[in-house]
Short mmCIF file of C-alpha atoms in Angstrom, two decimals:
data_model
loop_
_atom_site.label_atom_id
_atom_site.label_comp_id
_atom_site.label_asym_id
_atom_site.label_seq_id
_atom_site.Cartn_x
_atom_site.Cartn_y
_atom_site.Cartn_z
CA MET U 9 5.49 81.04 117.19
CA VAL U 10 7.64 80.92 120.92
CA PHE U 11 10.41 79.28 118.98
CA ARG U 12 10.23 81.68 115.96
CA ARG U 13 10.83 84.87 118.63
CA ILE U 14 13.53 82.89 120.58
CA LEU U 15 15.50 83.07 117.40
CA VAL U 16 14.63 86.03 115.91
CA LEU U 17 15.83 87.74 119.22
CA MET U 18 19.04 86.04 119.42
CA MET U 19 19.99 87.38 116.28
CA GLY U 20 19.33 90.66 117.18
CA CYS U 21 21.23 90.35 120.38
CA LEU U 22 24.38 89.55 118.68
CA GLY U 23 24.39 92.42 116.30
CA CYS U 24 24.36 90.68 112.46
CA ALA U 25 22.86 92.98 111.13
CA ASP U 26 25.60 96.15 112.32
CA GLN U 27 27.70 94.48 109.12
CA THR U 28 25.57 93.92 106.04
CA THR U 29 28.28 93.25 102.89
CA GLU U 30 28.48 95.19 99.80
CA GLN U 31 29.12 92.03 98.67
CA ASN U 32 28.57 88.46 100.73
CA ALA U 33 31.37 85.72 99.03
CA ASN U 34 29.84 83.46 101.37
CA ASN U 35 26.79 82.97 98.98
CA ASN U 36 29.21 82.13 95.94
CA MET U 37 30.43 79.30 97.73
CA GLU U 38 29.05 75.84 98.12
CA SER U 39 31.14 72.67 98.87
CA LYS U 40 31.02 70.08 101.58
CA SER U 41 34.05 70.28 102.11
CA SER U 42 35.84 72.09 105.21
CA VAL U 43 38.04 73.72 103.22
CA VAL U 44 36.75 76.92 100.68
CA ASP U 45 37.60 75.71 96.68
CA GLU U 46 40.64 77.75 95.44
CA SER U 47 39.50 77.41 92.36
CA ALA U 48 36.86 80.58 93.47
CA ILE U 49 39.08 82.20 94.73
CA THR U 50 39.38 86.13 93.41
CA THR U 51 41.00 88.13 96.10
CA LEU U 52 44.43 88.19 98.19
CA ARG U 53 45.05 85.62 100.81
CA VAL U 54 48.01 84.55 102.84
CA ARG U 55 48.45 80.93 104.46
CA LEU U 56 48.89 80.47 107.58
CA SER U 57 51.37 78.00 109.52
CA ASP U 58 48.63 75.56 110.06
CA GLY U 59 47.93 75.49 106.95
CA ARG U 60 44.74 77.42 106.37
CA TYR U 61 44.24 80.43 104.38
CA LEU U 62 42.93 83.64 105.28
CA ALA U 63 41.77 86.36 102.64
CA TYR U 64 41.86 90.15 102.82
CA ARG U 65 41.38 93.11 101.13
CA GLU U 66 42.69 96.92 101.45
CA ARG U 67 41.54 99.96 101.27
CA GLY U 68 43.47 103.96 101.64
CA VAL U 69 47.34 104.27 100.49
CA PRO U 70 49.61 100.95 100.39
CA LYS U 71 50.94 99.87 102.98
CA ASN U 72 54.67 100.78 102.39
CA LYS U 73 53.46 104.31 102.40
CA CYS U 74 51.55 104.66 104.90
CA LYS U 75 51.76 106.30 108.56
CA TYR U 76 49.04 104.28 110.26
CA SER U 77 48.14 100.73 109.48
CA ILE U 78 44.97 99.10 111.07
CA ILE U 79 43.20 95.78 111.01
CA LEU U 80 39.45 95.87 110.68
CA VAL U 81 37.92 92.99 112.07
CA HIS U 82 34.16 92.26 111.20
CA GLY U 83 31.50 90.83 113.14
CA PHE U 84 28.57 88.38 113.41
CA GLY U 85 27.61 86.95 109.62
CA SER U 86 29.45 89.49 107.80
CA SER U 87 33.26 89.35 105.75
CA LYS U 88 35.73 91.60 104.76
CA GLU U 89 32.83 93.22 102.28
CA MET U 90 31.65 95.21 105.51
CA SER U 91 30.94 98.61 105.49
CA PHE U 92 33.30 101.31 107.60
CA MET U 93 32.25 104.54 106.29
CA ALA U 94 35.37 106.26 106.64
CA SER U 95 35.56 108.35 103.66
CA ASP U 96 38.93 107.23 101.26
CA LYS U 97 39.75 111.15 100.89
CA LEU U 98 40.41 111.08 104.56
CA LEU U 99 42.34 107.37 104.79
CA ASP U 100 44.83 109.15 101.65
CA GLY U 101 44.96 112.40 104.20
CA MET U 102 45.39 110.92 106.91
CA GLY U 103 48.31 107.86 105.48
CA ILE U 104 46.23 105.22 106.12
CA TYR U 105 46.20 101.41 105.83
CA LEU U 106 42.86 99.47 105.86
CA LEU U 107 43.39 95.92 106.45
CA ILE U 108 40.25 94.24 106.39
CA TYR U 109 40.32 90.29 106.16
CA ASP U 110 37.59 87.39 106.40
CA ARG U 111 37.63 85.77 109.38
CA ALA U 112 38.17 81.65 110.00
CA GLY U 113 35.66 80.05 108.16
CA TYR U 114 33.88 83.91 106.64
CA GLY U 115 34.48 84.73 102.99
CA GLU U 116 37.19 82.78 101.40
CA SER U 117 39.05 81.99 104.94
CA ASP U 118 39.08 78.71 105.99
CA PRO U 119 37.56 77.39 108.08
CA ASN U 120 39.29 76.66 111.99
CA PRO U 121 37.54 73.83 114.10
CA LYS U 122 39.64 74.38 116.59
CA ARG U 123 38.66 78.35 117.30
CA SER U 124 38.98 79.92 120.08
CA VAL U 125 39.30 83.19 121.58
CA LYS U 126 42.64 83.10 121.62
CA SER U 127 43.04 81.39 117.91
CA GLU U 128 41.12 85.25 116.48
CA ALA U 129 43.76 86.63 118.23
CA SER U 130 46.40 84.57 116.95
CA ASP U 131 44.75 84.49 113.40
CA ILE U 132 45.46 88.59 113.87
CA GLU U 133 49.19 88.48 114.81
CA GLU U 134 49.98 86.47 112.23
CA LEU U 135 47.91 87.99 109.37
CA ALA U 136 50.05 91.38 110.31
CA ASP U 137 53.35 89.60 110.44
CA GLN U 138 52.52 87.95 107.25
CA LEU U 139 52.16 91.45 105.67
CA GLN U 140 54.63 92.86 107.87
CA LEU U 141 52.78 96.07 109.35
CA GLY U 142 55.29 96.47 111.87
CA SER U 143 55.94 95.92 115.19
CA LYS U 144 52.94 97.97 116.24
CA TYR U 145 49.22 97.95 114.43
CA TYR U 146 46.01 99.30 114.77
CA VAL U 147 43.16 97.15 115.85
CA ILE U 148 39.36 98.34 115.25
CA GLY U 149 36.71 95.53 116.18
CA VAL U 150 32.91 96.41 115.52
CA SER U 151 30.48 94.44 117.74
CA LEU U 152 30.80 90.71 117.94
CA GLY U 153 34.54 91.23 116.16
CA CYS U 154 35.37 92.55 119.43
CA TYR U 155 36.29 89.64 121.41
CA PRO U 156 39.24 89.36 119.10
CA ALA U 157 39.97 92.91 119.60
CA TRP U 158 39.83 91.86 123.38
CA SER U 159 41.89 88.85 122.76
CA CYS U 160 44.56 91.11 121.04
CA ILE U 161 44.19 93.68 124.15
CA LYS U 162 45.23 90.47 126.45
CA ARG U 163 47.71 88.14 124.76
CA ILE U 164 49.94 90.57 122.19
CA PRO U 165 48.98 94.15 123.97
CA GLN U 166 53.05 94.88 122.78
CA LYS U 167 52.43 95.21 119.01
CA LEU U 168 49.20 96.73 119.65
CA ALA U 169 49.60 100.75 118.96
CA GLY U 170 46.07 100.96 119.63
CA VAL U 171 42.79 99.42 119.73
CA ALA U 172 39.19 100.41 119.12
CA LEU U 173 35.95 98.80 119.97
CA ILE U 174 33.05 99.95 118.06
CA VAL U 175 29.50 99.12 119.81
CA PRO U 176 31.54 95.98 121.60
CA PHE U 177 28.81 93.21 122.11
CA ILE U 178 28.63 92.14 125.88
CA ASN U 179 29.50 88.12 127.31
CA TYR U 180 27.20 87.79 129.87
CA LYS U 181 29.19 84.92 131.22
CA TRP U 182 32.36 87.03 132.12
CA ARG U 183 32.25 86.16 135.59
CA SER U 184 32.63 89.95 137.21
CA LEU U 185 29.42 91.01 135.53
CA PRO U 186 27.27 92.19 137.98
CA ASP U 187 23.84 90.02 138.39
CA ASP U 188 21.83 93.06 139.40
CA LEU U 189 22.85 94.72 136.34
CA THR U 190 21.99 92.18 134.54
CA LYS U 191 18.82 90.44 136.15
CA ASP U 192 16.42 92.06 134.08
CA ASP U 193 17.99 92.46 130.64
CA TYR U 194 16.08 89.89 128.40
CA ARG U 195 19.39 89.46 126.38
CA LYS U 196 20.88 87.34 128.90
CA GLN U 197 18.24 84.20 129.48
CA LEU U 198 18.09 84.02 125.04
CA CYS U 199 21.97 84.32 124.81
CA ARG U 200 21.85 81.65 127.11
CA LEU U 201 19.34 79.77 125.96
CA MET U 202 20.52 80.24 122.22
CA LEU U 203 24.00 78.75 123.19
CA LEU U 204 22.34 75.60 124.63
CA LEU U 205 20.33 74.75 121.23
CA THR U 206 23.57 76.09 119.10
CA CYS U 207 25.60 73.13 121.06
CA TYR U 208 23.02 70.70 121.24
CA THR U 209 20.72 71.19 118.74
CA PRO U 210 22.46 72.30 115.42
CA GLY U 211 20.29 70.10 113.29
CA LEU U 212 17.10 71.76 114.61
CA LEU U 213 18.56 75.63 114.09
CA HIS U 214 19.75 74.44 110.38
CA TRP U 215 16.07 73.20 109.62
CA TRP U 216 14.49 76.26 111.16
CA PHE U 217 16.41 78.76 108.77
CA THR U 218 16.18 76.91 105.78
CA GLN U 219 12.28 75.39 106.10
CA ASN U 220 9.57 77.79 104.05
CA MET U 221 6.53 76.96 105.95
CA PHE U 222 7.30 79.44 108.32
CA PRO U 223 9.28 83.01 108.21
CA SER U 224 12.67 83.11 109.89
CA ALA U 225 15.12 85.51 109.91
CA THR U 226 13.65 87.94 107.42
CA VAL U 227 10.99 89.65 110.24
CA LEU U 228 14.02 90.86 112.25
CA GLU U 229 14.72 93.46 109.14
CA GLY U 230 13.58 96.57 109.99
CA ASN U 231 12.01 95.40 113.23
CA PRO U 232 12.22 98.11 115.55
CA LYS U 233 12.25 96.00 118.86
CA PHE U 234 15.99 95.88 117.99
CA PHE U 235 16.83 99.12 115.78
CA CYS U 236 16.54 102.55 117.24
CA ASP U 237 15.21 105.09 114.20
CA LYS U 238 18.67 105.65 112.99
CA ASP U 239 19.35 102.46 113.03
CA LEU U 240 16.30 101.34 110.66
CA ALA U 241 16.54 104.32 108.33
CA VAL U 242 20.13 102.74 107.32
CA LEU U 243 18.31 99.30 107.32
CA LYS U 244 15.85 100.84 104.62
CA ASN U 245 18.60 102.44 102.44
CA THR U 246 20.86 99.32 102.40
CA ASP U 247 20.90 96.42 100.79
CA GLY U 248 20.28 93.43 103.15
CA TYR U 249 21.91 90.97 105.24
CA GLN U 250 22.40 87.87 102.77
CA LEU U 251 23.94 85.33 105.22
CA PHE U 252 20.16 84.90 106.78
CA THR U 253 18.68 84.47 103.44
CA GLN U 254 17.42 80.66 102.77
CA ASP U 255 20.24 80.80 100.03
CA GLY U 256 22.96 82.00 102.33
CA ILE U 257 22.87 79.87 105.43
CA ARG U 258 21.01 76.31 103.34
CA LYS U 259 24.88 75.98 102.88
CA ARG U 260 26.25 74.06 105.80
CA ARG U 261 29.17 75.52 105.69
CA VAL U 262 28.01 79.18 105.77
CA PHE U 263 26.12 77.65 109.21
CA ASP U 264 28.88 75.45 110.89
CA SER U 265 30.91 78.75 110.59
CA LEU U 266 27.82 80.90 112.56
CA ARG U 267 27.74 78.78 115.14
CA ARG U 268 31.36 78.48 116.09
CA ASP U 269 31.88 82.21 115.82
CA PHE U 270 28.53 81.92 118.75
CA ILE U 271 29.46 79.35 120.42
CA VAL U 272 32.82 80.71 120.84
CA ALA U 273 31.78 84.66 121.45
CA PHE U 274 29.03 83.16 124.06
CA SER U 275 30.95 80.22 126.19
CA LYS U 276 32.80 81.20 129.47
CA TRP U 277 36.25 82.66 128.02
CA ASP U 278 39.76 81.97 129.55
CA PHE U 279 39.60 85.48 131.21
CA ASP U 280 37.56 88.29 131.98
CA PRO U 281 37.96 91.78 129.98
CA LEU U 282 36.85 93.36 133.20
CA GLU U 283 39.37 91.94 135.39
CA LEU U 284 41.90 93.26 133.09
CA SER U 285 45.20 95.56 134.19
CA ASN U 286 46.11 98.69 132.40
CA PRO U 287 48.36 97.65 129.62
CA TYR U 288 49.78 101.50 128.91
CA PRO U 289 50.25 102.63 132.03
CA GLN U 290 52.76 104.68 130.39
CA ASN U 291 50.43 106.42 127.68
CA GLU U 292 51.52 104.34 124.86
CA SER U 293 48.64 103.39 123.56
CA SER U 294 45.24 103.60 124.09
CA VAL U 295 42.02 101.72 123.95
CA HIS U 296 38.30 103.39 123.17
CA ILE U 297 35.08 102.17 123.39
CA TRP U 298 32.61 103.95 120.87
CA GLN U 299 28.79 103.14 122.06
CA GLY U 300 25.85 104.13 120.41
CA TYR U 301 23.15 105.93 123.12
CA GLU U 302 20.07 104.32 121.29
CA ASP U 303 21.41 101.09 120.75
CA LYS U 304 19.25 98.47 121.19
CA VAL U 305 21.44 95.39 120.54
CA VAL U 306 23.95 96.47 123.22
CA PRO U 307 22.44 98.68 126.27
CA VAL U 308 24.65 101.96 126.94
CA GLN U 309 24.07 100.87 130.67
CA LEU U 310 26.17 97.95 129.85
CA GLN U 311 28.84 99.58 128.06
CA ARG U 312 28.80 102.12 130.65
CA HIS U 313 29.61 99.95 133.30
CA VAL U 314 32.41 99.16 131.26
CA SER U 315 33.97 102.03 131.10
CA LYS U 316 33.50 102.30 134.63
CA THR U 317 34.98 98.98 135.92
CA LEU U 318 38.41 99.88 133.31
CA PRO U 319 39.22 103.29 133.61
CA TRP U 320 42.03 103.26 131.06
CA ILE U 321 39.52 102.85 128.31
CA ARG U 322 38.31 105.89 127.01
CA TYR U 323 34.61 105.81 126.14
CA HIS U 324 32.88 107.42 123.82
CA GLU U 325 29.31 107.92 122.79
CA VAL U 326 27.29 108.61 120.19
CA PRO U 327 24.15 110.33 121.54
CA ASP U 328 22.33 109.54 118.92
CA GLY U 329 23.44 106.28 117.18
CA GLY U 330 22.51 103.07 117.66
CA HIS U 331 23.96 99.75 116.70
CA LEU U 332 24.77 100.62 113.45
CA LEU U 333 28.12 102.90 113.40
CA VAL U 334 29.68 102.06 110.97
CA TYR U 335 27.24 103.07 108.18
CA ASP U 336 27.93 107.19 109.97
CA THR U 337 30.25 108.66 108.03
CA VAL U 338 31.10 111.34 110.62
CA VAL U 339 31.27 108.79 113.43
CA CYS U 340 33.79 106.29 111.25
CA GLU U 341 36.20 109.13 110.83
CA ALA U 342 36.04 110.90 114.29
CA VAL U 343 37.20 107.22 115.81
CA LEU U 344 40.21 107.13 113.27
CA LYS U 345 41.14 110.19 114.40
CA SER U 346 40.71 109.41 118.25
CA LEU U 347 42.48 106.35 117.96
CA LEU U 348 44.95 107.76 115.96
CA LEU U 349 45.80 111.47 116.85
CA GLY U 350 44.40 111.59 120.14
CA GLU U 351 41.49 113.60 119.54
CA ASP U 352 38.37 113.43 122.00
CA PRO U 353 35.10 115.68 120.66
CA PRO U 354 32.97 116.82 123.26
CA LEU U 355 29.86 115.75 121.44
CA TYR U 356 30.79 112.37 122.05
CA ARG U 357 31.56 113.16 125.88
CA PRO U 358 28.77 110.67 127.36
CA LYS U 359 26.57 113.47 129.57
CA LEU U 360 26.85 111.17 132.82
CA VAL U 361 23.82 112.09 135.55
CA VAL U 362 25.65 112.28 139.05
#
């Protein structure tokens, strides 16, 4: 019982359900090799300098006619088929080219056995260069997909026209994160324990998610401990995420990709985002954080601390929003208008108690 709760809480802390996919390509592939079966590939891909392929899909206007180029980075257990509910009308009207790609090891992209925080930024940079997105482009990260975005801010700020971090996860190993802010946060201890289990007992975790004797991942869906009322309404009316079904995670390639992503995200990084200096002192670009006040996956108090520590980041707070902000059309379109046009809707200004 305790072990089951630990695993389920871990998935909640990861925000796995914020990335419900429209069509999860991982479930269509079963291979014992470390690369994707090329005969099964049906989407656009680019080949990176190390020989790996990244798959992607496109929305909005053609990139040769766009005014804004945006790379959208999905989170844990998701893929390029993730939902981002901005309307096609808005994308077309604003001249937006939206590129959504499968991160390494997800969907139809090859795994990266050398995955790191740095390699995630390198993948984005090379993807943009090969697709000729121009000298500058925008990046939007979602939940766990924000660690590649942080890495871009650290390593390639000169190539970013702007960045939006939507419900970004918090790594409790950031050295400047105050202990008094996290000492009573159960997520911190769970992440520490799950990191140990993921690193040293992967076979045990794989067995747990694929065994038939006890419920495992399915108990997460609809659990009010992890999702606010608005998130629960989204889950009720949305097809469930598939990576955490037994059919999905039984595929060792899927499991190994999730495991590697978790380890990189929650291990010690080579930099602390809270110690970053403003890369845009002349306001030549902008960085935004979007947080749901009712988010039970990432506590609003931690996100407020990040915004207070990094005052050069523009902080937006959705008063009735949870972790699944990408399913709210109004919020998604506000994210785009704020990032591209500099709009600052009063509705999303945090109501801080002085």
